[in-house]
mmCIF file of C-alpha atoms in Angstrom:
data_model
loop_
_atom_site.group_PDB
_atom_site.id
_atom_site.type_symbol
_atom_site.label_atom_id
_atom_site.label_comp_id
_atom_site.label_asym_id
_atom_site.label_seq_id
_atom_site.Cartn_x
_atom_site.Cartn_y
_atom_site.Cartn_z
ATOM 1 C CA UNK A 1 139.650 -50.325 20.120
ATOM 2 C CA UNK A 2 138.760 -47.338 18.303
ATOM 3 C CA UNK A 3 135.993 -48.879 16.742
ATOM 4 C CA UNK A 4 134.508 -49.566 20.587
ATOM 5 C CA UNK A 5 135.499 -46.171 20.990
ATOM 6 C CA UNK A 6 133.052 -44.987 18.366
ATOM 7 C CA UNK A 7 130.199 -47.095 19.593
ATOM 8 C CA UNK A 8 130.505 -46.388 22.829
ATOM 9 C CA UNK A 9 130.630 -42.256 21.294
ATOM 10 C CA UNK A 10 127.495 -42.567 19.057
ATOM 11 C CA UNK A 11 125.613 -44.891 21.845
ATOM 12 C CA UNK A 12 126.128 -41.863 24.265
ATOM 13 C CA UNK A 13 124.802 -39.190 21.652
ATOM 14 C CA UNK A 14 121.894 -41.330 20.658
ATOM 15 C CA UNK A 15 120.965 -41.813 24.734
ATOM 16 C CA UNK A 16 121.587 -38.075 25.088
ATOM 17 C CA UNK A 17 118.753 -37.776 22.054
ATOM 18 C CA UNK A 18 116.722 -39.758 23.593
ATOM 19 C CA UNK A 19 116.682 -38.152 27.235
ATOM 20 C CA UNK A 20 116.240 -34.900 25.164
ATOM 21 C CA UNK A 21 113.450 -35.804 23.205
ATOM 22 C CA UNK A 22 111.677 -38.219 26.315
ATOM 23 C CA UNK A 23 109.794 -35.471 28.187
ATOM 24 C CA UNK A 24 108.252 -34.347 24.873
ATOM 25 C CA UNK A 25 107.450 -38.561 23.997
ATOM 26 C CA UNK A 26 106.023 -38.812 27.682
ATOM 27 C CA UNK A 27 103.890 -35.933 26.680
ATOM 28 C CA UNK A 28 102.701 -36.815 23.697
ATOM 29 C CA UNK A 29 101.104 -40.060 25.501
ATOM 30 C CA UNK A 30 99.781 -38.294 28.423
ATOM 31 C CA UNK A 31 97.953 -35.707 26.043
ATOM 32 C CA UNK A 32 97.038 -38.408 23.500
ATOM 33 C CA UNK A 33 95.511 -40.136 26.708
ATOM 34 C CA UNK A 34 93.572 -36.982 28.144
ATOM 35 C CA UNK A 35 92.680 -36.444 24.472
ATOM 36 C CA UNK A 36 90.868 -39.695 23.991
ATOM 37 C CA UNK A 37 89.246 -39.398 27.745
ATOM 38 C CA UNK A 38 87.769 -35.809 26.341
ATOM 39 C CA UNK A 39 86.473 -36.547 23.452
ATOM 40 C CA UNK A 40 84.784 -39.654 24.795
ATOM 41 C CA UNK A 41 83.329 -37.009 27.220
ATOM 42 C CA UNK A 42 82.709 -34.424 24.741
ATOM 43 C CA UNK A 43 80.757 -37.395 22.122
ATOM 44 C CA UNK A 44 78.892 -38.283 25.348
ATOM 45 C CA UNK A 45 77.466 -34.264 25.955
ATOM 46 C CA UNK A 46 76.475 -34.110 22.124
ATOM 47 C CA UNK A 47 74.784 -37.639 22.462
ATOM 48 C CA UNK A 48 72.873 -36.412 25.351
ATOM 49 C CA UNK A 49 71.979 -32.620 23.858
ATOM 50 C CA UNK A 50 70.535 -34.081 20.680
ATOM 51 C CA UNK A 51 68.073 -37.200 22.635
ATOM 52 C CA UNK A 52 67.158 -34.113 24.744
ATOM 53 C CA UNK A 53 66.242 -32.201 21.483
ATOM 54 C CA UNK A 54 64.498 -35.334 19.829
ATOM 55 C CA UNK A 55 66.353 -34.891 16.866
ATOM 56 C CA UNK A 56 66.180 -38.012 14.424
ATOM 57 C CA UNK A 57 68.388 -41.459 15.847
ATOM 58 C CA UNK A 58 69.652 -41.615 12.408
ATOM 59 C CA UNK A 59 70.608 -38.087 12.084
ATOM 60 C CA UNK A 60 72.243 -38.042 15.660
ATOM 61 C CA UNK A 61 74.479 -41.342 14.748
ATOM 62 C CA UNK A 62 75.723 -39.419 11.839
ATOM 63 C CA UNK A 63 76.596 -36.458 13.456
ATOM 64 C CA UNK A 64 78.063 -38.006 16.106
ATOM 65 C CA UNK A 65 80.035 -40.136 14.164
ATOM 66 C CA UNK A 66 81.511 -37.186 12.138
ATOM 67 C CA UNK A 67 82.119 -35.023 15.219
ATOM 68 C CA UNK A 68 84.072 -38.407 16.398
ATOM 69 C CA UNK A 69 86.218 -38.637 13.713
ATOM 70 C CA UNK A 70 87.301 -35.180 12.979
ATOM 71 C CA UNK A 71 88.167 -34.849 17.059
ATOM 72 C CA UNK A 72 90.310 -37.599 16.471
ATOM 73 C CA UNK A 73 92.221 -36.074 13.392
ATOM 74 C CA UNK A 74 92.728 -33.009 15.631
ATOM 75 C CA UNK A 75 93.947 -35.146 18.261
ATOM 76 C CA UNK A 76 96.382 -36.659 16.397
ATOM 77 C CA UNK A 77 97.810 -33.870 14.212
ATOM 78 C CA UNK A 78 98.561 -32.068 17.801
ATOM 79 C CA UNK A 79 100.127 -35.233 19.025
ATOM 80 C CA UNK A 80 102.207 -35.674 15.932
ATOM 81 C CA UNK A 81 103.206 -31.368 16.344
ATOM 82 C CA UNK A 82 103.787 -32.340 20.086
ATOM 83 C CA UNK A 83 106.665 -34.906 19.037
ATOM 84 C CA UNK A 84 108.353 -32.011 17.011
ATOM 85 C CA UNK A 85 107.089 -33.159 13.297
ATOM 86 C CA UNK A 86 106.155 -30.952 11.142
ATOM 87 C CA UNK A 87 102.084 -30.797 10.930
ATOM 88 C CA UNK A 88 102.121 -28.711 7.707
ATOM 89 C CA UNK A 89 103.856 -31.415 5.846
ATOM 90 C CA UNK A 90 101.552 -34.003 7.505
ATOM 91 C CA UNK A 91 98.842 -32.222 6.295
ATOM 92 C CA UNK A 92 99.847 -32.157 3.300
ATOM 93 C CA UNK A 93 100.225 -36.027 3.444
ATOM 94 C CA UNK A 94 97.187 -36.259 4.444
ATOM 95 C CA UNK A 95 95.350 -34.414 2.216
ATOM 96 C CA UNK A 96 97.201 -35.967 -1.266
ATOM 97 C CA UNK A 97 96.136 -39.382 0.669
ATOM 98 C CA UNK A 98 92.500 -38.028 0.946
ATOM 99 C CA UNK A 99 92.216 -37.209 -2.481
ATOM 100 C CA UNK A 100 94.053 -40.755 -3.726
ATOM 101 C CA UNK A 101 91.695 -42.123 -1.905
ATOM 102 C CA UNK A 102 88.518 -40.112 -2.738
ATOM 103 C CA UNK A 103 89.472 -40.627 -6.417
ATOM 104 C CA UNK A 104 89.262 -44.757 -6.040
ATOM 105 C CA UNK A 105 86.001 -44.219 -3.846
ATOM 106 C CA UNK A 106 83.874 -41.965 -6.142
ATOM 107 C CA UNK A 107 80.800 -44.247 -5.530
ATOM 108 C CA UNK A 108 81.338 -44.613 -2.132
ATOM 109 C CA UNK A 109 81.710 -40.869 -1.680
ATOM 110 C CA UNK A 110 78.453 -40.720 -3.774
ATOM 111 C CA UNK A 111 76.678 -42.715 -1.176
ATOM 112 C CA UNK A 112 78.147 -40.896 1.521
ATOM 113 C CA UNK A 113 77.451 -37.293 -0.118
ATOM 114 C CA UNK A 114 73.411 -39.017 -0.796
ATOM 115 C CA UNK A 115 73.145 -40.182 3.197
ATOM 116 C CA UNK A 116 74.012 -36.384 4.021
ATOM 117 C CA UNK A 117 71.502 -35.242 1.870
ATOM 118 C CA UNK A 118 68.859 -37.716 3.375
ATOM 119 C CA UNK A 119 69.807 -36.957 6.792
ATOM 120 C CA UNK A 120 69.287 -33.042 6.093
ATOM 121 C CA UNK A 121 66.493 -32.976 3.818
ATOM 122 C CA UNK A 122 64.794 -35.991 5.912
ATOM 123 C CA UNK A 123 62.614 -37.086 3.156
ATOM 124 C CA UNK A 124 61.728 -40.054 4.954
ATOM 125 C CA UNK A 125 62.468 -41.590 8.750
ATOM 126 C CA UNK A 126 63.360 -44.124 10.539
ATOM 127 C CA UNK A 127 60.251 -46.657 10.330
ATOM 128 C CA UNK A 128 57.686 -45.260 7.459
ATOM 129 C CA UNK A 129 56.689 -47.386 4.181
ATOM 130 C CA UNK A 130 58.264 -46.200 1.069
ATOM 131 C CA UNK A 131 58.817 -47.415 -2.658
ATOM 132 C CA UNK A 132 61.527 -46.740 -4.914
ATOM 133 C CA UNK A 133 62.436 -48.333 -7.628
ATOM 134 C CA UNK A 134 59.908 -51.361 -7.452
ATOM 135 C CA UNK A 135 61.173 -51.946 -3.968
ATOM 136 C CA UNK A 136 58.656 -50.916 -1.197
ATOM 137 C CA UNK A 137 59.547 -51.374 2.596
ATOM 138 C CA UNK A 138 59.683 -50.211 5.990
ATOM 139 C CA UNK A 139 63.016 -47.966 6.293
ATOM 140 C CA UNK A 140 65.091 -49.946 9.391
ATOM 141 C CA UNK A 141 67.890 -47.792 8.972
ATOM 142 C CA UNK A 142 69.933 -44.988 7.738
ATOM 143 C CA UNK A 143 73.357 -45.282 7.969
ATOM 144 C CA UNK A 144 76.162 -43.239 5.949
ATOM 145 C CA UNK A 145 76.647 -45.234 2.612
ATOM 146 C CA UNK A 146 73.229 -47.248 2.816
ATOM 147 C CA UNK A 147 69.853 -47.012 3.925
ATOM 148 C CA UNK A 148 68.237 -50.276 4.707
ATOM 149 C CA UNK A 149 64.644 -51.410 4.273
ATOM 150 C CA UNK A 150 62.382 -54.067 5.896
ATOM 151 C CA UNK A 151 60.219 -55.148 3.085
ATOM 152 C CA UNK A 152 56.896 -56.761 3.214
ATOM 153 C CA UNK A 153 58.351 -60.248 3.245
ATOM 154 C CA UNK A 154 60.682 -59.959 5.759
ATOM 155 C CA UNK A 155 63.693 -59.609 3.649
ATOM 156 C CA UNK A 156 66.569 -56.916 4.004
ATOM 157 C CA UNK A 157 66.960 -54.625 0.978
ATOM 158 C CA UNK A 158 70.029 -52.663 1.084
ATOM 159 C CA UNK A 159 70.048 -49.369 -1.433
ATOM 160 C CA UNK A 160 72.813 -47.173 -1.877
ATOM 161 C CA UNK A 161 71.947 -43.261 -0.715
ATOM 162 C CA UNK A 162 74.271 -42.186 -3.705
ATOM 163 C CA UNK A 163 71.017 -44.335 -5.887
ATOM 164 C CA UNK A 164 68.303 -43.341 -3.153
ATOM 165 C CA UNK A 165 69.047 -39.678 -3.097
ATOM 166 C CA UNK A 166 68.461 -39.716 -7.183
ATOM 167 C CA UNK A 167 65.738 -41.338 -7.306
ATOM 168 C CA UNK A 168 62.013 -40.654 -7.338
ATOM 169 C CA UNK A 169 60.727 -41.561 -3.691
ATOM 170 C CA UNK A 170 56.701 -42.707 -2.807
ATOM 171 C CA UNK A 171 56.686 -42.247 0.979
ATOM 172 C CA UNK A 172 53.650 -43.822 2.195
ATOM 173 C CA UNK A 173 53.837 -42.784 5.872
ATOM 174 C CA UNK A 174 54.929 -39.200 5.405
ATOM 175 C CA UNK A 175 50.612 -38.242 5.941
ATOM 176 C CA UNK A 176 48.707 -38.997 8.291
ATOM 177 C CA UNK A 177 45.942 -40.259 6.408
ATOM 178 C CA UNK A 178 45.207 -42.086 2.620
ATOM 179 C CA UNK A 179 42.951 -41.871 0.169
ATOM 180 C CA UNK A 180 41.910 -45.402 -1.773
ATOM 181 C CA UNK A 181 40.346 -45.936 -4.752
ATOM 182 C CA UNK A 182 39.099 -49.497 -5.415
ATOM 183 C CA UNK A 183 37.846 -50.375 -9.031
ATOM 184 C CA UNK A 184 34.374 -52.515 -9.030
ATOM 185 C CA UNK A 185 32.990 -53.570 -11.970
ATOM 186 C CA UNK A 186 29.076 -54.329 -12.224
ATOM 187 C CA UNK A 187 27.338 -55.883 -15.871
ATOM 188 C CA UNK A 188 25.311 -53.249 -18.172
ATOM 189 C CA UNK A 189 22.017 -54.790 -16.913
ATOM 190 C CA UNK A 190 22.419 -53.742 -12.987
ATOM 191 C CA UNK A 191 21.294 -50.563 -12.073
ATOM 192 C CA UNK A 192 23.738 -48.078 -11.548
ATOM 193 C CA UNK A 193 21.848 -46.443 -8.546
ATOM 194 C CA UNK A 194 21.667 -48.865 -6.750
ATOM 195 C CA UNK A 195 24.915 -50.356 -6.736
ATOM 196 C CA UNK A 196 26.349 -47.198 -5.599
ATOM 197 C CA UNK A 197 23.690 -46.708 -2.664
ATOM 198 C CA UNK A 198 24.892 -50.541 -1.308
ATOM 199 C CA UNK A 199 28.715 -49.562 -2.012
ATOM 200 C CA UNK A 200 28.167 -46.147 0.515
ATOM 201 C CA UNK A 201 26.180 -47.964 2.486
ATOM 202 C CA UNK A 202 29.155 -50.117 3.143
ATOM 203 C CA UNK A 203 31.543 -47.036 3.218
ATOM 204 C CA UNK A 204 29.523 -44.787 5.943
ATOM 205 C CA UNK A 205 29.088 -47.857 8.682
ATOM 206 C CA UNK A 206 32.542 -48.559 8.600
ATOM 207 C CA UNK A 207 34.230 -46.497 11.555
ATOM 208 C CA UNK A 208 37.475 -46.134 10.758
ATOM 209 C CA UNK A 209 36.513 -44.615 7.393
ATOM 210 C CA UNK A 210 36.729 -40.685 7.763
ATOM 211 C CA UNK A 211 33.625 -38.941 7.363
ATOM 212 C CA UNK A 212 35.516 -35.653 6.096
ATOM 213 C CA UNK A 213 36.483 -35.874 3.498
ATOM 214 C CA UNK A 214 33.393 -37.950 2.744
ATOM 215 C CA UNK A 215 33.310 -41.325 1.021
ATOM 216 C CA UNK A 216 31.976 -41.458 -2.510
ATOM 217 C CA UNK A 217 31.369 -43.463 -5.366
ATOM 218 C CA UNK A 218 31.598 -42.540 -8.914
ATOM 219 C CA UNK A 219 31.184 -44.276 -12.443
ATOM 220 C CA UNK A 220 34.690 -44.425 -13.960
ATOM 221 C CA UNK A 221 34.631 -46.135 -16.831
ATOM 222 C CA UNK A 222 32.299 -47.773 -19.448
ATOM 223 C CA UNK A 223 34.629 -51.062 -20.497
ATOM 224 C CA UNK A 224 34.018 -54.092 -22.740
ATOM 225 C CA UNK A 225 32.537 -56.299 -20.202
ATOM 226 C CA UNK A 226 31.627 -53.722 -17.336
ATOM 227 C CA UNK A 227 30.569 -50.575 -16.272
ATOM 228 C CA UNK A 228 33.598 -49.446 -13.757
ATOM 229 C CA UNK A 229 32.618 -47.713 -10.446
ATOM 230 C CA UNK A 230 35.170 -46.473 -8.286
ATOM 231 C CA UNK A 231 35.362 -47.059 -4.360
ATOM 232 C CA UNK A 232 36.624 -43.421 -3.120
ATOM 233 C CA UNK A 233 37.249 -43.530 0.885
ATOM 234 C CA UNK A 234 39.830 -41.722 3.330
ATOM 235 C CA UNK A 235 41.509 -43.755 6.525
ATOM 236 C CA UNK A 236 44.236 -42.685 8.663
ATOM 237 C CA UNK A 237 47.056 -44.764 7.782
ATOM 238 C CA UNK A 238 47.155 -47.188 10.702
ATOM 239 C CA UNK A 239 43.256 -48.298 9.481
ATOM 240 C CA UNK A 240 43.780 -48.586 5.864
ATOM 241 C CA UNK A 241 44.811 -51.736 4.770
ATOM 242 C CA UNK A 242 41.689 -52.800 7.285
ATOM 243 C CA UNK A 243 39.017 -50.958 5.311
ATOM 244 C CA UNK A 244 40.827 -51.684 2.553
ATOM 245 C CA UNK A 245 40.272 -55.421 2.184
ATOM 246 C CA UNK A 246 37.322 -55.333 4.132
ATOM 247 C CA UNK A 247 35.529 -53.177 1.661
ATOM 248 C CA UNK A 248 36.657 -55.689 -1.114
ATOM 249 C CA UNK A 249 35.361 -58.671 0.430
ATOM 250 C CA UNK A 250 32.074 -57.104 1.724
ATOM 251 C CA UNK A 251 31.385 -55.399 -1.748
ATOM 252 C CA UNK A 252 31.284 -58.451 -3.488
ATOM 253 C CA UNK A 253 29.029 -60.188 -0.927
ATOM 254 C CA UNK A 254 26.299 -57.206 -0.559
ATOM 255 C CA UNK A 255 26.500 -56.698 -4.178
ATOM 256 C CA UNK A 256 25.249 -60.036 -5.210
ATOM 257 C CA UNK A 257 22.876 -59.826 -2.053
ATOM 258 C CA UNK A 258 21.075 -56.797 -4.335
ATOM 259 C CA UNK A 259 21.155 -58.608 -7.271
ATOM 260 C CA UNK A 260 23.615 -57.017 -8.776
ATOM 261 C CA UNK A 261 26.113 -59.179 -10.742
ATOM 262 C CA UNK A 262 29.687 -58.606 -10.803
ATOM 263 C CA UNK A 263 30.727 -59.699 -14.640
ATOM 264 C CA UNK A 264 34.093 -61.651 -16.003
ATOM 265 C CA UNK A 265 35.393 -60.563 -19.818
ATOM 266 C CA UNK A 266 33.587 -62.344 -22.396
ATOM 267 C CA UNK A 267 32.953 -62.186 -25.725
ATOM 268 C CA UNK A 268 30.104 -63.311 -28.312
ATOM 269 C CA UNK A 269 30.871 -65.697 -31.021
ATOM 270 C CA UNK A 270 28.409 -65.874 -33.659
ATOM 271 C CA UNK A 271 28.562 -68.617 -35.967
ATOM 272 C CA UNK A 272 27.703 -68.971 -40.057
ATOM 273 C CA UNK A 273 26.932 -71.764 -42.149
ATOM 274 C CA UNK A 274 29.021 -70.676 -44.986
ATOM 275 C CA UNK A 275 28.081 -74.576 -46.869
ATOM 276 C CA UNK A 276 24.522 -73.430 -46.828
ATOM 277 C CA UNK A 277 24.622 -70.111 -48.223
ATOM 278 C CA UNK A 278 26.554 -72.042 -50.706
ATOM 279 C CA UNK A 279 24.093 -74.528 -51.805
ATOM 280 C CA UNK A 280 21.595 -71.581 -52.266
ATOM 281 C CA UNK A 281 23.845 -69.702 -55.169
#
């Protein structure tokens, strides 16, 4: 009996806890409710503040994302200090987990700290052309960790920002126009002159080649085989693969319409009859 007793005591002190501590439970929910509803509303404002602004997609995702996640750290360090623990120690908690955890994840946290970077310094965006290290595409997107390229065969690459962020970046896009400089070769025996009045010739009636700066064409190079003249035109950077290959294909054509021969390498062999000179000693 006395052990029912006992029960029946400690029951009744536990269900006296309980009713104690249940209006401070109910509103921990209710605020961890109205917290969730406001920052949903508060992410929504910042989403609609920085389209308004035209700030970069990419950047925008990031920030929101990090404005996301330390509202919800706030959220829940006042609902844990609602329920009567105490947030100092939590903190604490928290921040020996955050450095456990940042110790495994150095190269993760590199990637992170390199997608800040790229978001802030911007030294490309979301859709121009660039190269780095051997692998050229068009970016598709930056997230935190890894920035993603479409290259020119349709495949994904996917480069860590910690690797992107150290590394030496061509962006292709970044101007609004590009200079080319296409290498022809023509044989000693054409005339310089005019080779180079056909190759400007071909330059000037093109439209989409800018007129300033002008076009030109220079001797580079004397070589083995050739004498090297070099193709010098501007284009904005939506024309220039255009006047690109269609200077190429033209130049070779209108070349050899004017005579002038575009050579291959070659050598001459000269041959000795070493049993004759023999016979003669």
């Amino acid at each position: 009996m006395e052990k029912i007793t006992d029960l029946k005591t400690i029951t009744a002190e536990y269900f006296q806890q309980f009713l104690g501590f249940l209006p401070d439970l109910l509103g921990a929910i209710l605020w961890l409710v109205i917290g969730w509803w406001l920052i949903k509303l508060v992410i929504g404002y910042l989403k609609k503040f920085f389209d308004n602004k035209g700030h970069d997609p990419a950047l925008t995702k990031f920030l929101l994302n990090l404005a996301n996640g330390a509202l919800v750290v706030l959220l829940l360090i006042s609902v844990v200090g609602m329920l009567g623990i105490e947030t100092t120690s939590f903190i604490a908690i928290l921040g020996a987990a955050g450095l456990a955890i940042g110790l495994a994840l150095q190269g993760s946290l590199s990637n992170f700290a390199g997608g800040v970077l790229i978001l802030l310094l911007k030294p490309f965006k979301l859709g121009d052309w660039i190269e780095v290290n051997g692998i050229s595409g068009s970016v598709k997107d930056i997230s935190m960790f890894y920035t993603r390229l479409n290259t020119f065969g349709n495949q994904l690459a996917i480069i860590p920002n910690g690797e992107l962020s150290n590394e030496n970046i061509v962006n292709y896009s970044a101007e609004n126009t590009r200079r080319d400089a296409i290498t022809i070769g023509i044989s000693y025996d054409s005339n310089i002159k005019v080779a180079k009045d056909v190759l400007l010739e071909l330059l000037k009636e093109q439209e989409n080649i800018l007129e300033d700066p002008a076009p030109a064409v220079v001797v580079t190079e004397l070589a083995d085989s050739s004498v090297n003249l070099s193709v010098r035109f501007w284009a904005k950077i939506e024309d220039f693969w255009d006047c690109h290959w269609y200077t190429i294909e033209e130049a070779k054509t209108r070349l050899e319409a004017a005579g002038i021969s575009i050579p291959f390498p070659q050598r001459d062999v000269h041959f000795f009859n070493h049993s004759k000179e023999s016979a003669t000693e």
